[in-house]
Amino acid sequence: MFEFQVIINGLLLGGLYALMAIGMSLIWGVTNVINLAHGALIMLGAYTTFWLFKLLNIDPFVSLAISFTTLFVFGFLVQKYIINFVIRAKMFITLLLTFGLDILITNVAQTAWTSNFRQTSPAYSANGFSFGFITVPYVRLSAFIISIILVFALYIFLKKTKTGQAIRAVSQDIDAARLMGINVAKTFALTFAIGSGLAGVAGSMIGVLMPITPQMGGIFTLKSFVVALVGGLGTIFGPLVGGLFLGLAETLGSFHLGAKYADIIVFGILVLTLIVKPTGILGKNDE
Amino acid sequence: MNKASEFIILGIITVVVAIAPVMPVIHISAFITRFLIGVMIYAIMAEGWNVIGGYTGYPSFGNVVFFGLGAYVTALSMIDFHIGFLISLILAAFAGALFAVIIGIPVLRLKGHYFAIATLGIGEIMMAITLNVPFTGEGVGLSLPIASSSLLFYYTSLIALAAFIIFLKLILSGRLGYGIIAVREDEDAARMMGINTVIVKIKAFAISGFFTAIAGGIYAYWSTFIDPPTVYDPIISVKMIIMAVFGGAGTILGPVVGAFIIMFLSDFLSTHFTLLHTFFFGGLIVLTAIFLPKGLIDLFSQKKIGWNYFIKNIKKYRV
């Protein structure tokens, strides 16, 4: 019976992981930048929702849209005025740059909001429903559903809209896309903006589920990376598959081996994937 | 590099080499000795990163793993086996090199992003393992005996750094050095020319691990206390990288210069401008990545230094 609850918990955690990783996977797949400031963007999303709830009493689910928009604009500016300048430098320069941005954003947040633990806590945050032995918390279930909706929305956006097609074109071949009249710099900025916006949404949900601090981002960056990689880079449904896989592996692993092995399991999966099949579960085998 | 700047650099080196050994003896404050020990430990690490990241072109984001390993091997051999500091340090160095070979065999097959993140992951795994195995003191950490004088650390780190630089200089003018640089420039071509690229990469990684572990060992005894979150902190990896890149990755002296300048600025800001210091590392990394991707050494070896240099750098890499 416990086993069932553990699997449900794992799937719900997986939904949250998927939500975190959609943005990172999109940015990585299109611009070839591994955004090490991704966790910091999630953190900014969490604080946006927290302050809107605390100061204006706006419900976290309503402020998802505000959080998305805020981070969208922020991400657009970051890519346009910072990352676009080095995007063709050696790959580790972009890694270094985003790590610098991560430290910078974290420190600004820490100076502005202190390191105190905070949490967005609407009245229903601890509620859930149960059938038999199994309990399902509402907020986690919502995060799960939202991440599925967002993955499909992103799929439709990338396949059907003109901007989406431009993004896919740039991700395949920058020079060819430019010859077709696509503004590459702007497309990169838009991609990063969408990725940041999605990170903001993830942050809003996370802020309801766990404590918020300026330093919370680091672990989310790494987990988003693992999810994006395990699921399959450059695939739209990769984050969903990777998220559910990692969520289940982590929950089942800590249930059977002990909670202190959770990190070892996550990073073990990371290193094994890199060595055995760097293209991930959904990725094609040829490079 | 032009004549004048070469002359200046040679002059500075001569002065440093002449003064460094007698620095602590001709008094100077304990504060400066402490500062210089920190600089040298970081210079060893930045140089260690430089071997694999700068020369071989494999940017490790987890070199802190050797630092942490060196710190723990030194600490355990001193505490549990009562082995002297210097012998422990040598043990740590070989442990670092051995570990580099073990993880290098699978990881050095990866390229670019994948290599960078795999090393980052290995650093995190080592931290998690150290937190969970009983003989490392788990999360509590380890306390080392207190050394009688800080001069010990000054001279050990000075000798280690000097030995590293001389060793690197010798390596680079030999067969291995050419192999390393060939791998960086074009690995496939290097293999075609008959270079055993796997062995070359593993050797470079082992050198990196060997010296970085020494830095960890010196740090452990110097600080007298270590625990996993401190010695496996991924920020340390990033500090090594930024020091090497800021000074000039792929040059022998760049990382040393970078370590000195960054440590100095960091120290200066933290005492005089606390708020500014908060933004120092993040800001420095961003500015370096955009304006100085080739480092200070490259800037000073230009015939003419002006705005054009920075504008050219940006134009080259932007979209």
Short mmCIF file of N, CA, C and O in Angstrom, two decimals, chain A residues 28 32 34 82 84-89 91-93 95-97 99-101 103-104 107-108 111 185 188 222 225 229 233 260 264 267-268 270-271 274-275 278, chain B residues 49 59 61 106 109-110 112-114 116-118 120-122 124-125 128-129 132 235 238 241-242 245 275 278-279 282-283 285-286 289-290 293 314 317-319:
data_model
loop_
_atom_site.label_atom_id
_atom_site.label_comp_id
_atom_site.label_asym_id
_atom_site.label_seq_id
_atom_site.Cartn_x
_atom_site.Cartn_y
_atom_site.Cartn_z
N TRP A 28 18.37 25.45 -24.04
CA TRP A 28 19.52 24.64 -24.39
C TRP A 28 19.39 24.11 -25.81
O TRP A 28 20.31 24.19 -26.63
N ASN A 32 21.82 26.51 -27.62
CA ASN A 32 22.99 25.76 -27.21
C ASN A 32 23.67 26.37 -25.99
O ASN A 32 24.88 26.22 -25.80
N ILE A 34 23.72 26.31 -21.94
CA ILE A 34 23.21 25.68 -20.73
C ILE A 34 23.11 26.78 -19.70
O ILE A 34 24.12 27.32 -19.24
N ILE A 82 23.15 40.73 -22.83
CA ILE A 82 24.31 40.08 -22.23
C ILE A 82 24.71 38.82 -23.00
O ILE A 82 25.78 38.77 -23.59
N ASN A 84 23.74 37.34 -25.77
CA ASN A 84 23.94 37.41 -27.21
C ASN A 84 25.35 37.87 -27.60
O ASN A 84 25.82 37.57 -28.68
N PHE A 85 26.02 38.57 -26.68
CA PHE A 85 27.35 39.07 -27.01
C PHE A 85 28.41 37.98 -27.04
O PHE A 85 29.47 38.17 -27.61
N VAL A 86 28.16 36.88 -26.36
CA VAL A 86 29.21 35.86 -26.28
C VAL A 86 28.76 34.53 -26.85
O VAL A 86 29.43 33.52 -26.69
N ILE A 87 27.61 34.54 -27.52
CA ILE A 87 27.00 33.26 -27.85
C ILE A 87 27.84 32.42 -28.80
O ILE A 87 27.74 31.20 -28.84
N ARG A 88 28.73 33.07 -29.53
CA ARG A 88 29.57 32.29 -30.44
C ARG A 88 30.97 32.05 -29.90
O ARG A 88 31.83 31.51 -30.59
N ALA A 89 31.21 32.48 -28.65
CA ALA A 89 32.52 32.22 -28.05
C ALA A 89 32.58 30.74 -27.67
O ALA A 89 31.63 30.00 -27.86
N MET A 91 32.30 27.32 -25.82
CA MET A 91 31.12 26.95 -25.06
C MET A 91 31.29 27.20 -23.56
O MET A 91 30.35 27.58 -22.89
N PHE A 92 32.51 27.04 -23.04
CA PHE A 92 32.59 27.20 -21.58
C PHE A 92 32.51 28.67 -21.18
O PHE A 92 32.24 28.98 -20.03
N ILE A 93 32.70 29.59 -22.13
CA ILE A 93 32.52 31.01 -21.81
C ILE A 93 31.04 31.30 -21.51
O ILE A 93 30.71 32.03 -20.57
N LEU A 95 28.92 29.08 -20.39
CA LEU A 95 28.66 28.44 -19.10
C LEU A 95 29.11 29.34 -17.96
O LEU A 95 28.40 29.56 -16.99
N LEU A 96 30.32 29.88 -18.13
CA LEU A 96 30.89 30.74 -17.10
C LEU A 96 30.02 31.99 -16.92
O LEU A 96 29.72 32.41 -15.81
N LEU A 97 29.59 32.56 -18.05
CA LEU A 97 28.78 33.77 -18.01
C LEU A 97 27.48 33.54 -17.26
O LEU A 97 27.11 34.32 -16.37
N PHE A 99 26.87 31.27 -15.10
CA PHE A 99 27.16 31.05 -13.69
C PHE A 99 27.36 32.38 -12.97
O PHE A 99 26.91 32.59 -11.85
N GLY A 100 28.05 33.32 -13.66
CA GLY A 100 28.23 34.65 -13.10
C GLY A 100 26.89 35.34 -12.87
O GLY A 100 26.65 35.96 -11.84
N LEU A 101 26.00 35.21 -13.86
CA LEU A 101 24.66 35.80 -13.73
C LEU A 101 23.93 35.20 -12.54
O LEU A 101 23.25 35.90 -11.79
N ILE A 103 25.25 33.95 -9.76
CA ILE A 103 25.77 34.52 -8.51
C ILE A 103 25.24 35.94 -8.33
O ILE A 103 24.81 36.33 -7.24
N LEU A 104 25.25 36.70 -9.42
CA LEU A 104 24.83 38.10 -9.37
C LEU A 104 23.36 38.22 -8.95
O LEU A 104 23.02 38.96 -8.02
N ASN A 107 22.84 37.20 -5.34
CA ASN A 107 23.33 38.18 -4.36
C ASN A 107 22.45 39.43 -4.32
O ASN A 107 22.23 40.00 -3.24
N VAL A 108 21.95 39.86 -5.47
CA VAL A 108 21.04 41.01 -5.46
C VAL A 108 19.78 40.66 -4.67
O VAL A 108 19.32 41.42 -3.82
N THR A 111 20.53 40.68 -1.00
CA THR A 111 20.63 42.02 -0.45
C THR A 111 19.25 42.66 -0.33
O THR A 111 18.95 43.34 0.64
N ALA A 185 19.26 37.19 -33.67
CA ALA A 185 19.45 37.76 -32.33
C ALA A 185 18.11 37.87 -31.61
O ALA A 185 17.98 37.54 -30.43
N PHE A 188 16.73 34.40 -30.65
CA PHE A 188 17.40 33.91 -29.45
C PHE A 188 16.83 34.58 -28.20
O PHE A 188 16.54 33.92 -27.19
N LEU A 222 20.63 22.26 -11.25
CA LEU A 222 21.18 20.95 -11.52
C LEU A 222 20.09 19.93 -11.85
O LEU A 222 20.23 19.14 -12.77
N PHE A 225 18.71 20.46 -15.23
CA PHE A 225 19.66 19.96 -16.22
C PHE A 225 19.54 18.46 -16.39
O PHE A 225 19.47 17.94 -17.50
N LEU A 229 18.37 16.53 -19.74
CA LEU A 229 19.32 15.61 -20.37
C LEU A 229 18.76 14.20 -20.46
O LEU A 229 18.81 13.56 -21.51
N LEU A 233 17.63 15.78 -25.19
CA LEU A 233 17.83 17.18 -25.55
C LEU A 233 17.20 17.49 -26.91
O LEU A 233 17.30 16.70 -27.83
N LYS A 260 18.91 10.05 2.60
CA LYS A 260 20.21 10.69 2.36
C LYS A 260 20.84 10.25 1.06
O LYS A 260 21.82 10.83 0.61
N ILE A 264 22.68 11.27 -4.28
CA ILE A 264 23.57 10.33 -4.98
C ILE A 264 22.83 9.70 -6.15
O ILE A 264 23.40 9.53 -7.23
N PHE A 267 22.49 12.43 -9.06
CA PHE A 267 23.72 12.70 -9.80
C PHE A 267 24.30 11.44 -10.42
O PHE A 267 24.97 11.50 -11.44
N GLY A 268 24.01 10.30 -9.79
CA GLY A 268 24.41 9.04 -10.40
C GLY A 268 23.71 8.85 -11.74
O GLY A 268 24.34 8.48 -12.74
N LEU A 270 22.62 11.22 -13.60
CA LEU A 270 23.22 12.22 -14.49
C LEU A 270 24.47 11.65 -15.15
O LEU A 270 24.60 11.63 -16.38
N VAL A 271 25.42 11.18 -14.32
CA VAL A 271 26.70 10.75 -14.87
C VAL A 271 26.53 9.51 -15.75
O VAL A 271 27.12 9.41 -16.82
N LEU A 274 25.11 10.51 -19.11
CA LEU A 274 26.13 11.16 -19.93
C LEU A 274 27.05 10.13 -20.57
O LEU A 274 27.46 10.26 -21.72
N ILE A 275 27.37 9.09 -19.79
CA ILE A 275 28.34 8.13 -20.30
C ILE A 275 27.68 7.12 -21.25
O ILE A 275 28.23 6.78 -22.28
N PRO A 278 24.18 9.95 -24.02
CA PRO A 278 24.09 11.40 -23.82
C PRO A 278 22.89 12.03 -24.52
O PRO A 278 22.53 13.16 -24.21
N TRP B 49 43.51 23.85 -13.10
CA TRP B 49 42.40 23.90 -14.05
C TRP B 49 42.92 24.21 -15.46
O TRP B 49 42.46 23.65 -16.45
N PRO B 59 37.02 21.91 -20.47
CA PRO B 59 36.70 22.78 -19.34
C PRO B 59 35.98 22.04 -18.22
O PRO B 59 34.77 21.90 -18.24
N PHE B 61 34.19 21.57 -14.85
CA PHE B 61 33.47 22.40 -13.88
C PHE B 61 33.40 21.70 -12.54
O PHE B 61 32.61 22.06 -11.69
N PRO B 106 36.09 7.25 -18.22
CA PRO B 106 34.78 7.44 -18.85
C PRO B 106 34.48 8.89 -19.25
O PRO B 106 33.91 9.14 -20.31
N ARG B 109 35.76 10.96 -22.48
CA ARG B 109 35.22 10.64 -23.80
C ARG B 109 34.17 11.66 -24.20
O ARG B 109 33.84 11.80 -25.38
N LEU B 110 33.63 12.39 -23.21
CA LEU B 110 32.59 13.38 -23.49
C LEU B 110 33.23 14.67 -23.96
O LEU B 110 34.39 14.95 -23.69
N GLY B 112 32.70 19.09 -24.70
CA GLY B 112 31.96 20.33 -24.52
C GLY B 112 31.10 20.35 -23.27
O GLY B 112 31.55 20.02 -22.18
N HIS B 113 29.82 20.74 -23.48
CA HIS B 113 28.87 20.84 -22.38
C HIS B 113 28.84 19.58 -21.55
O HIS B 113 28.78 19.61 -20.34
N TYR B 114 28.83 18.43 -22.26
CA TYR B 114 28.62 17.17 -21.57
C TYR B 114 29.76 16.89 -20.59
O TYR B 114 29.55 16.45 -19.47
N ALA B 116 31.70 19.19 -19.21
CA ALA B 116 31.61 20.19 -18.14
C ALA B 116 30.62 19.76 -17.07
O ALA B 116 30.91 19.77 -15.87
N ILE B 117 29.42 19.33 -17.52
CA ILE B 117 28.39 19.01 -16.54
C ILE B 117 28.67 17.67 -15.87
O ILE B 117 28.36 17.50 -14.69
N ALA B 118 29.28 16.72 -16.60
CA ALA B 118 29.60 15.45 -15.97
C ALA B 118 30.57 15.68 -14.80
O ALA B 118 30.40 15.11 -13.72
N LEU B 120 30.89 18.42 -13.10
CA LEU B 120 30.11 19.09 -12.04
C LEU B 120 29.36 18.05 -11.23
O LEU B 120 29.34 18.09 -9.99
N GLY B 121 28.75 17.08 -11.92
CA GLY B 121 28.00 16.03 -11.25
C GLY B 121 28.88 15.17 -10.37
O GLY B 121 28.51 14.82 -9.25
N ILE B 122 30.09 14.86 -10.84
CA ILE B 122 31.00 14.04 -10.05
C ILE B 122 31.39 14.75 -8.75
O ILE B 122 31.46 14.15 -7.69
N GLU B 124 29.49 16.80 -7.12
CA GLU B 124 28.34 16.69 -6.21
C GLU B 124 28.24 15.28 -5.63
O GLU B 124 27.90 15.12 -4.46
N ILE B 125 28.53 14.27 -6.46
CA ILE B 125 28.45 12.89 -5.96
C ILE B 125 29.48 12.67 -4.85
O ILE B 125 29.18 12.09 -3.81
N ALA B 128 28.27 14.15 -1.73
CA ALA B 128 27.20 13.34 -1.12
C ALA B 128 27.79 12.07 -0.49
O ALA B 128 27.39 11.68 0.61
N ILE B 129 28.77 11.44 -1.16
CA ILE B 129 29.37 10.23 -0.61
C ILE B 129 30.11 10.55 0.69
O ILE B 129 29.95 9.88 1.71
N ASN B 132 28.11 10.77 3.66
CA ASN B 132 27.40 9.57 4.10
C ASN B 132 28.27 8.39 4.54
O ASN B 132 27.75 7.46 5.11
N ILE B 235 31.40 26.42 -6.03
CA ILE B 235 31.89 27.79 -6.27
C ILE B 235 33.42 27.78 -6.40
O ILE B 235 33.99 28.57 -7.14
N VAL B 238 34.39 27.20 -9.84
CA VAL B 238 34.17 28.38 -10.68
C VAL B 238 35.23 29.44 -10.41
O VAL B 238 35.68 30.14 -11.31
N ILE B 241 38.24 28.62 -12.37
CA ILE B 241 38.06 28.91 -13.78
C ILE B 241 38.19 30.40 -14.04
O ILE B 241 38.90 30.84 -14.94
N ILE B 242 37.50 31.19 -13.20
CA ILE B 242 37.51 32.63 -13.47
C ILE B 242 38.92 33.21 -13.28
O ILE B 242 39.35 34.08 -14.02
N VAL B 245 40.82 32.16 -16.44
CA VAL B 245 40.35 32.85 -17.63
C VAL B 245 40.66 34.35 -17.56
O VAL B 245 41.09 34.95 -18.53
N LEU B 275 29.17 46.11 0.56
CA LEU B 275 28.02 45.89 -0.32
C LEU B 275 28.50 45.56 -1.73
O LEU B 275 27.99 44.65 -2.38
N THR B 278 29.62 42.03 -2.40
CA THR B 278 28.56 41.04 -2.64
C THR B 278 28.38 40.78 -4.13
O THR B 278 28.09 39.67 -4.54
N PHE B 279 28.54 41.83 -4.92
CA PHE B 279 28.31 41.68 -6.36
C PHE B 279 29.59 41.42 -7.13
O PHE B 279 29.60 41.31 -8.34
N GLY B 282 30.14 37.74 -9.17
CA GLY B 282 29.19 37.64 -10.27
C GLY B 282 29.49 38.65 -11.36
O GLY B 282 29.57 38.30 -12.54
N GLY B 283 29.69 39.89 -10.93
CA GLY B 283 29.95 40.96 -11.90
C GLY B 283 31.24 40.72 -12.66
O GLY B 283 31.30 40.87 -13.88
N ILE B 285 32.75 37.92 -13.29
CA ILE B 285 32.62 36.81 -14.23
C ILE B 285 31.92 37.29 -15.50
O ILE B 285 32.38 37.03 -16.62
N VAL B 286 30.81 38.04 -15.32
CA VAL B 286 30.06 38.50 -16.48
C VAL B 286 30.92 39.41 -17.35
O VAL B 286 31.02 39.24 -18.57
N ALA B 289 33.74 37.46 -19.14
CA ALA B 289 33.25 36.63 -20.24
C ALA B 289 32.95 37.48 -21.47
O ALA B 289 33.21 37.06 -22.60
N ILE B 290 32.44 38.70 -21.25
CA ILE B 290 32.09 39.53 -22.41
C ILE B 290 33.30 40.25 -22.98
O ILE B 290 33.54 40.24 -24.19
N PRO B 293 37.55 37.54 -22.85
CA PRO B 293 37.50 36.08 -22.88
C PRO B 293 38.88 35.45 -23.01
O PRO B 293 39.06 34.28 -22.72
N ILE B 314 33.93 41.67 -28.85
CA ILE B 314 32.48 41.51 -28.82
C ILE B 314 31.95 41.19 -30.21
O ILE B 314 31.14 40.29 -30.39
N TYR B 317 32.13 37.49 -31.35
CA TYR B 317 31.36 36.40 -30.77
C TYR B 317 29.86 36.66 -30.68
O TYR B 317 29.12 35.83 -30.22
N ARG B 318 29.41 37.86 -31.07
CA ARG B 318 27.98 38.14 -30.91
C ARG B 318 27.20 37.55 -32.08
O ARG B 318 27.78 37.14 -33.09
N VAL B 319 25.86 37.51 -31.94
CA VAL B 319 25.06 37.08 -33.09
C VAL B 319 24.42 38.32 -33.72
O VAL B 319 24.18 39.29 -33.04
#
